[in-house]
């Protein structure tokens, strides 16, 4: 057996091959991790987007991400804005497994201390798939958002997507529904998942598959915030109103071009045709033809 290699000039990446020998990982997980590490440092990951680059389904890709998370190669972090809303779940990718994540519980009941989080909280320096400058800025911004609350005051705790599901008549949380809700939260955000369920409540369709249909539509349209979703809704409603006005205008035009005589055609036939007189004319003509023949 032999390995045939090419001479690398462009389109290659340098990786620490330690994770390739990690027996805890499946071959699928190793392949996905290698692909993620090959992307630029400031890449923003989305499970639906990752699924489009292989023949694996979205659910299969999400399970692989979960496997890498359990092994310490991916850490998830979700903060909140200063008004208490959930941010999108961020995925931090490591070339070597990290036992301690950035924060097991990034949303605390107590405000953060004045000391900002360090750029490299680990003892070793892992190869992150995000640059240190952007990471430090994000952490500092989150820290400032938390400090905007008065000392001693707890952060507001908005309703979670799981609570909203149960409190608004969708039914009990089955295992597969809980699983899918978690994946959509990772893929979009908890606020968007709740917003989709609110749409379902407004339309009186309390089924999870209907909520997923809404979420898939937003994903296909690349809508990532509630503001973008609402703007898209306004555009759709404006387009629908325009179509209705155009349809009504077409109906009016069709009514105007119908001539008046068309509505009176039956009356004109009765007034202009005397069938008895026409009959007498035909009989007289036949008699004339008969006499001339004699």
CSV table of C-alpha atoms in Angstrom, one decimal:
chain,number,residue,atom,x,y,z
A,1,UNK,CA,0.0,0.0,0.0
A,2,UNK,CA,1.2,3.5,-0.6
A,3,UNK,CA,-0.1,7.1,-0.1
A,4,UNK,CA,0.1,9.4,-3.1
A,5,UNK,CA,0.3,13.1,-2.1
A,6,UNK,CA,0.4,16.3,-4.1
A,7,UNK,CA,2.7,19.2,-3.8
A,8,UNK,CA,0.9,21.9,-1.8
A,9,UNK,CA,1.0,25.4,-3.2
A,10,UNK,CA,-2.5,26.7,-2.5
A,11,UNK,CA,-5.8,25.4,-1.1
A,12,UNK,CA,-4.4,23.5,1.9
A,13,UNK,CA,-4.6,23.9,5.7
A,14,UNK,CA,-2.2,23.0,8.5
A,15,UNK,CA,-3.8,21.1,11.4
A,16,UNK,CA,-2.7,19.4,14.6
A,17,UNK,CA,-3.5,15.8,13.9
A,18,UNK,CA,-4.2,14.9,17.6
A,19,UNK,CA,-7.9,14.9,17.2
A,20,UNK,CA,-7.6,12.4,14.3
A,21,UNK,CA,-6.2,9.9,16.8
A,22,UNK,CA,-9.0,10.6,19.4
A,23,UNK,CA,-10.8,7.3,19.7
A,24,UNK,CA,-13.8,9.0,21.3
A,25,UNK,CA,-14.7,10.6,18.0
A,26,UNK,CA,-16.4,8.9,15.1
A,27,UNK,CA,-15.0,9.3,11.6
A,28,UNK,CA,-17.9,11.6,10.8
A,29,UNK,CA,-17.0,13.9,13.8
A,30,UNK,CA,-13.3,14.0,12.8
A,31,UNK,CA,-14.2,14.9,9.2
A,32,UNK,CA,-16.6,17.7,10.4
A,33,UNK,CA,-14.0,19.1,12.8
A,34,UNK,CA,-11.4,19.1,10.1
A,35,UNK,CA,-13.7,21.0,7.8
A,36,UNK,CA,-14.6,23.6,10.5
A,37,UNK,CA,-10.9,24.1,11.3
A,38,UNK,CA,-10.2,24.7,7.6
A,39,UNK,CA,-12.5,27.8,7.5
A,40,UNK,CA,-11.4,31.4,8.3
A,41,UNK,CA,-10.8,32.5,11.8
A,42,UNK,CA,-13.9,34.8,12.0
A,43,UNK,CA,-16.3,32.3,10.5
A,44,UNK,CA,-19.8,32.2,12.0
A,45,UNK,CA,-21.2,28.7,12.1
A,46,UNK,CA,-24.7,27.6,11.3
A,47,UNK,CA,-25.9,24.0,11.4
A,48,UNK,CA,-28.1,24.3,8.4
A,49,UNK,CA,-25.2,25.8,6.4
A,50,UNK,CA,-22.8,23.0,7.5
A,51,UNK,CA,-25.4,20.4,6.4
A,52,UNK,CA,-25.3,21.9,2.8
A,53,UNK,CA,-21.7,21.0,2.4
A,54,UNK,CA,-22.2,17.2,2.8
A,55,UNK,CA,-24.8,14.6,2.1
A,56,UNK,CA,-25.7,14.5,5.8
A,57,UNK,CA,-29.0,15.8,6.9
A,58,UNK,CA,-29.4,18.8,9.3
A,59,UNK,CA,-30.3,16.4,12.1
A,60,UNK,CA,-27.3,14.2,11.4
A,61,UNK,CA,-25.0,17.3,11.4
A,62,UNK,CA,-26.5,18.5,14.6
A,63,UNK,CA,-25.8,15.2,16.3
A,64,UNK,CA,-22.2,15.3,15.1
A,65,UNK,CA,-21.8,18.8,16.5
A,66,UNK,CA,-23.3,17.5,19.8
A,67,UNK,CA,-20.6,14.7,19.7
A,68,UNK,CA,-17.8,17.2,19.3
A,69,UNK,CA,-19.3,19.4,22.1
A,70,UNK,CA,-19.4,16.4,24.5
A,71,UNK,CA,-15.7,15.7,23.6
A,72,UNK,CA,-14.7,19.3,24.3
A,73,UNK,CA,-13.8,20.4,20.7
A,74,UNK,CA,-16.8,22.7,20.5
A,75,UNK,CA,-18.1,25.0,23.2
A,76,UNK,CA,-21.5,26.8,23.0
A,77,UNK,CA,-22.1,30.2,24.5
A,78,UNK,CA,-25.3,32.2,24.5
A,79,UNK,CA,-25.5,35.6,26.1
A,80,UNK,CA,-28.2,38.2,26.4
A,81,UNK,CA,-28.6,41.8,25.3
A,82,UNK,CA,-29.0,44.6,27.8
A,83,UNK,CA,-32.8,44.3,27.6
A,84,UNK,CA,-32.7,40.6,28.6
A,85,UNK,CA,-33.2,39.0,25.1
A,86,UNK,CA,-31.3,35.9,24.1
A,87,UNK,CA,-28.4,36.3,21.7
A,88,UNK,CA,-27.7,33.7,19.0
A,89,UNK,CA,-25.8,30.6,20.2
A,90,UNK,CA,-22.1,31.0,19.3
A,91,UNK,CA,-20.0,28.0,18.6
A,92,UNK,CA,-16.3,28.1,19.6
A,93,UNK,CA,-14.2,25.5,17.9
A,94,UNK,CA,-10.9,24.1,19.3
A,95,UNK,CA,-8.2,22.1,17.6
A,96,UNK,CA,-7.5,20.4,21.0
A,97,UNK,CA,-10.3,19.4,23.4
A,98,UNK,CA,-10.9,21.8,26.3
A,99,UNK,CA,-12.3,20.5,29.5
A,100,UNK,CA,-13.4,23.9,30.9
A,101,UNK,CA,-15.6,25.9,28.5
A,102,UNK,CA,-15.6,29.7,28.5
A,103,UNK,CA,-18.6,29.6,30.7
A,104,UNK,CA,-20.9,26.7,31.7
A,105,UNK,CA,-23.6,29.3,32.5
A,106,UNK,CA,-22.9,32.6,30.8
A,107,UNK,CA,-26.1,34.2,32.1
A,108,UNK,CA,-25.7,34.6,35.8
A,109,UNK,CA,-28.1,35.9,38.4
A,110,UNK,CA,-25.3,38.1,39.8
A,111,UNK,CA,-23.7,40.9,37.7
A,112,UNK,CA,-20.1,40.2,36.5
A,113,UNK,CA,-17.2,41.5,38.4
A,114,UNK,CA,-15.4,44.6,37.2
A,115,UNK,CA,-12.4,42.5,36.0
A,116,UNK,CA,-13.0,41.7,32.3
A,117,UNK,CA,-12.7,38.1,31.1
A,118,UNK,CA,-9.2,37.2,29.8
A,119,UNK,CA,-8.6,36.5,26.2
A,120,UNK,CA,-7.1,33.1,26.9
A,121,UNK,CA,-8.7,31.5,29.9
A,122,UNK,CA,-7.0,28.1,29.3
A,123,UNK,CA,-3.5,27.2,30.5
A,124,UNK,CA,-2.6,26.1,26.9
A,125,UNK,CA,-3.2,28.2,23.8
A,126,UNK,CA,-5.7,26.3,21.7
A,127,UNK,CA,-6.1,27.2,18.0
A,128,UNK,CA,-9.5,28.9,18.0
A,129,UNK,CA,-11.5,29.3,14.9
A,130,UNK,CA,-12.0,33.0,15.8
A,131,UNK,CA,-9.4,35.6,16.2
A,132,UNK,CA,-8.5,36.8,19.7
A,133,UNK,CA,-9.4,40.4,18.9
A,134,UNK,CA,-13.0,39.6,18.0
A,135,UNK,CA,-13.4,37.2,20.9
A,136,UNK,CA,-12.1,39.8,23.4
A,137,UNK,CA,-14.4,42.5,22.0
A,138,UNK,CA,-17.5,40.2,22.2
A,139,UNK,CA,-16.7,39.2,25.8
A,140,UNK,CA,-16.1,42.8,26.8
A,141,UNK,CA,-19.4,43.9,25.1
A,142,UNK,CA,-21.3,41.2,26.9
A,143,UNK,CA,-19.6,42.2,30.2
A,144,UNK,CA,-20.8,45.8,29.6
A,145,UNK,CA,-24.3,44.7,28.9
A,146,UNK,CA,-24.4,42.8,32.2
A,147,UNK,CA,-23.0,45.8,34.1
A,148,UNK,CA,-25.8,48.0,32.8
A,149,UNK,CA,-28.0,46.6,35.5
A,150,UNK,CA,-27.9,48.1,39.0
A,151,UNK,CA,-25.8,46.2,41.5
A,152,UNK,CA,-27.8,43.7,43.4
A,153,UNK,CA,-30.6,43.5,40.8
A,154,UNK,CA,-31.0,40.2,39.1
A,155,UNK,CA,-31.0,39.9,35.4
A,156,UNK,CA,-34.5,39.4,33.9
A,157,UNK,CA,-35.3,35.8,33.1
A,158,UNK,CA,-37.3,35.7,29.9
A,159,UNK,CA,-39.5,32.7,29.1
A,160,UNK,CA,-37.6,30.0,27.4
A,161,UNK,CA,-38.7,28.3,24.2
A,162,UNK,CA,-39.4,25.1,26.1
A,163,UNK,CA,-41.6,26.9,28.6
A,164,UNK,CA,-43.4,28.8,25.8
A,165,UNK,CA,-44.2,25.5,24.1
A,166,UNK,CA,-45.8,24.0,27.2
A,167,UNK,CA,-47.6,27.2,28.4
A,168,UNK,CA,-49.3,28.0,25.1
A,169,UNK,CA,-51.1,24.7,24.3
A,170,UNK,CA,-48.7,22.9,22.0
A,171,UNK,CA,-48.8,19.9,24.3
A,172,UNK,CA,-46.2,18.2,26.5
A,173,UNK,CA,-42.6,18.2,25.5
A,174,UNK,CA,-41.9,14.9,23.8
A,175,UNK,CA,-38.3,13.9,23.5
A,176,UNK,CA,-38.0,14.5,19.8
A,177,UNK,CA,-39.6,17.9,20.1
A,178,UNK,CA,-37.2,18.9,22.9
A,179,UNK,CA,-34.4,17.7,20.7
A,180,UNK,CA,-35.6,19.7,17.6
A,181,UNK,CA,-36.2,22.8,19.7
A,182,UNK,CA,-32.6,22.7,21.0
A,183,UNK,CA,-31.3,22.3,17.4
A,184,UNK,CA,-33.2,25.3,16.1
A,185,UNK,CA,-32.0,27.4,19.1
A,186,UNK,CA,-28.4,26.5,18.2
A,187,UNK,CA,-29.1,27.2,14.5
A,188,UNK,CA,-31.0,30.5,14.8
A,189,UNK,CA,-31.7,31.8,18.2
A,190,UNK,CA,-34.1,31.2,21.1
A,191,UNK,CA,-35.9,34.5,20.4
A,192,UNK,CA,-36.6,33.4,16.8
A,193,UNK,CA,-37.9,30.0,17.9
A,194,UNK,CA,-40.2,31.7,20.3
A,195,UNK,CA,-41.3,34.2,17.7
A,196,UNK,CA,-42.1,31.3,15.3
A,197,UNK,CA,-44.3,29.7,18.0
A,198,UNK,CA,-46.0,33.1,18.5
A,199,UNK,CA,-46.9,33.1,14.8
A,200,UNK,CA,-48.3,29.6,15.1
A,201,UNK,CA,-50.5,30.8,18.1
A,202,UNK,CA,-51.7,33.8,16.1
A,203,UNK,CA,-52.7,31.5,13.3
A,204,UNK,CA,-54.3,29.0,15.7
A,205,UNK,CA,-52.1,26.2,14.4
A,206,UNK,CA,-50.6,24.7,17.6
A,207,UNK,CA,-48.4,22.0,16.0
A,208,UNK,CA,-44.6,21.8,16.1
A,209,UNK,CA,-44.3,20.8,12.5
A,210,UNK,CA,-46.0,24.1,11.6
A,211,UNK,CA,-43.5,25.9,13.7
A,212,UNK,CA,-40.6,24.1,11.9
A,213,UNK,CA,-42.1,25.0,8.5
A,214,UNK,CA,-41.9,28.7,9.6
A,215,UNK,CA,-38.3,28.3,10.8
A,216,UNK,CA,-37.3,26.6,7.5
A,217,UNK,CA,-38.8,29.4,5.5
A,218,UNK,CA,-36.8,31.9,7.5
A,219,UNK,CA,-33.7,29.9,7.1
A,220,UNK,CA,-34.2,29.7,3.3
A,221,UNK,CA,-34.6,33.4,3.2
A,222,UNK,CA,-31.5,33.9,5.4
A,223,UNK,CA,-33.5,35.8,8.1
A,224,UNK,CA,-31.5,35.8,11.3
A,225,UNK,CA,-33.2,38.4,13.5
A,226,UNK,CA,-36.8,39.3,14.6
A,227,UNK,CA,-36.4,42.7,12.9
A,228,UNK,CA,-35.6,41.0,9.5
A,229,UNK,CA,-38.5,38.6,10.0
A,230,UNK,CA,-41.0,41.5,10.6
A,231,UNK,CA,-39.6,43.5,7.7
A,232,UNK,CA,-40.1,40.4,5.4
A,233,UNK,CA,-43.7,40.1,6.7
A,234,UNK,CA,-44.4,43.8,6.0
A,235,UNK,CA,-43.0,43.4,2.4
A,236,UNK,CA,-45.3,40.3,1.9
A,237,UNK,CA,-48.4,42.1,3.1
A,238,UNK,CA,-47.6,45.2,1.0
A,239,UNK,CA,-47.1,43.0,-2.1
A,240,UNK,CA,-50.4,41.2,-1.3
A,241,UNK,CA,-52.3,44.5,-1.1
A,242,UNK,CA,-50.8,45.7,-4.4
A,243,UNK,CA,-51.9,42.5,-6.1
A,244,UNK,CA,-55.5,43.0,-4.7
A,245,UNK,CA,-55.6,46.5,-6.0
A,246,UNK,CA,-54.3,45.4,-9.4
A,247,UNK,CA,-57.0,42.7,-9.5
A,248,UNK,CA,-59.8,45.1,-8.6
A,249,UNK,CA,-58.5,47.6,-11.3
A,250,UNK,CA,-58.6,44.8,-13.9
A,251,UNK,CA,-62.2,44.0,-13.0
A,252,UNK,CA,-63.2,47.6,-13.4
A,253,UNK,CA,-61.5,47.8,-16.8
A,254,UNK,CA,-63.3,44.7,-18.0
A,255,UNK,CA,-66.7,46.1,-16.9
A,256,UNK,CA,-66.1,49.4,-18.8
A,257,UNK,CA,-65.2,47.8,-22.1
A,258,UNK,CA,-68.5,45.8,-22.3
A,259,UNK,CA,-70.8,47.7,-24.8
A,260,UNK,CA,-74.3,48.7,-23.9
A,261,UNK,CA,-75.9,46.8,-26.8
A,262,UNK,CA,-74.6,43.5,-25.3
A,263,UNK,CA,-76.9,43.9,-22.3
A,264,UNK,CA,-79.9,44.7,-24.6
A,265,UNK,CA,-79.3,42.1,-27.3
A,266,UNK,CA,-82.3,40.0,-26.4
A,267,UNK,CA,-84.6,43.0,-26.4
A,268,UNK,CA,-83.4,44.1,-29.9
A,269,UNK,CA,-84.1,40.6,-31.3
A,270,UNK,CA,-87.7,40.6,-30.1
A,271,UNK,CA,-88.3,44.1,-31.5
A,272,UNK,CA,-86.8,43.8,-35.0
A,273,UNK,CA,-87.9,40.3,-36.1
A,274,UNK,CA,-91.6,39.7,-37.0
A,275,UNK,CA,-91.7,35.9,-37.6
A,276,UNK,CA,-95.3,35.9,-39.0
A,277,UNK,CA,-94.5,38.6,-41.6
A,278,UNK,CA,-91.4,36.7,-42.6
A,279,UNK,CA,-93.5,33.6,-43.1
A,280,UNK,CA,-96.0,35.3,-45.3
A,281,UNK,CA,-93.2,36.7,-47.5
A,282,UNK,CA,-91.8,33.2,-48.0
A,283,UNK,CA,-95.3,31.8,-48.9
A,284,UNK,CA,-95.8,34.5,-51.5
A,285,UNK,CA,-92.5,33.8,-53.0
A,286,UNK,CA,-93.3,30.1,-53.3
A,287,UNK,CA,-96.6,30.9,-55.0
A,288,UNK,CA,-95.0,33.1,-57.5
A,289,UNK,CA,-92.5,30.5,-58.4
A,290,UNK,CA,-95.3,27.9,-58.8
A,291,UNK,CA,-97.4,30.1,-61.1
A,292,UNK,CA,-94.5,31.0,-63.3
A,293,UNK,CA,-93.7,27.4,-63.8
A,294,UNK,CA,-97.2,26.7,-65.2
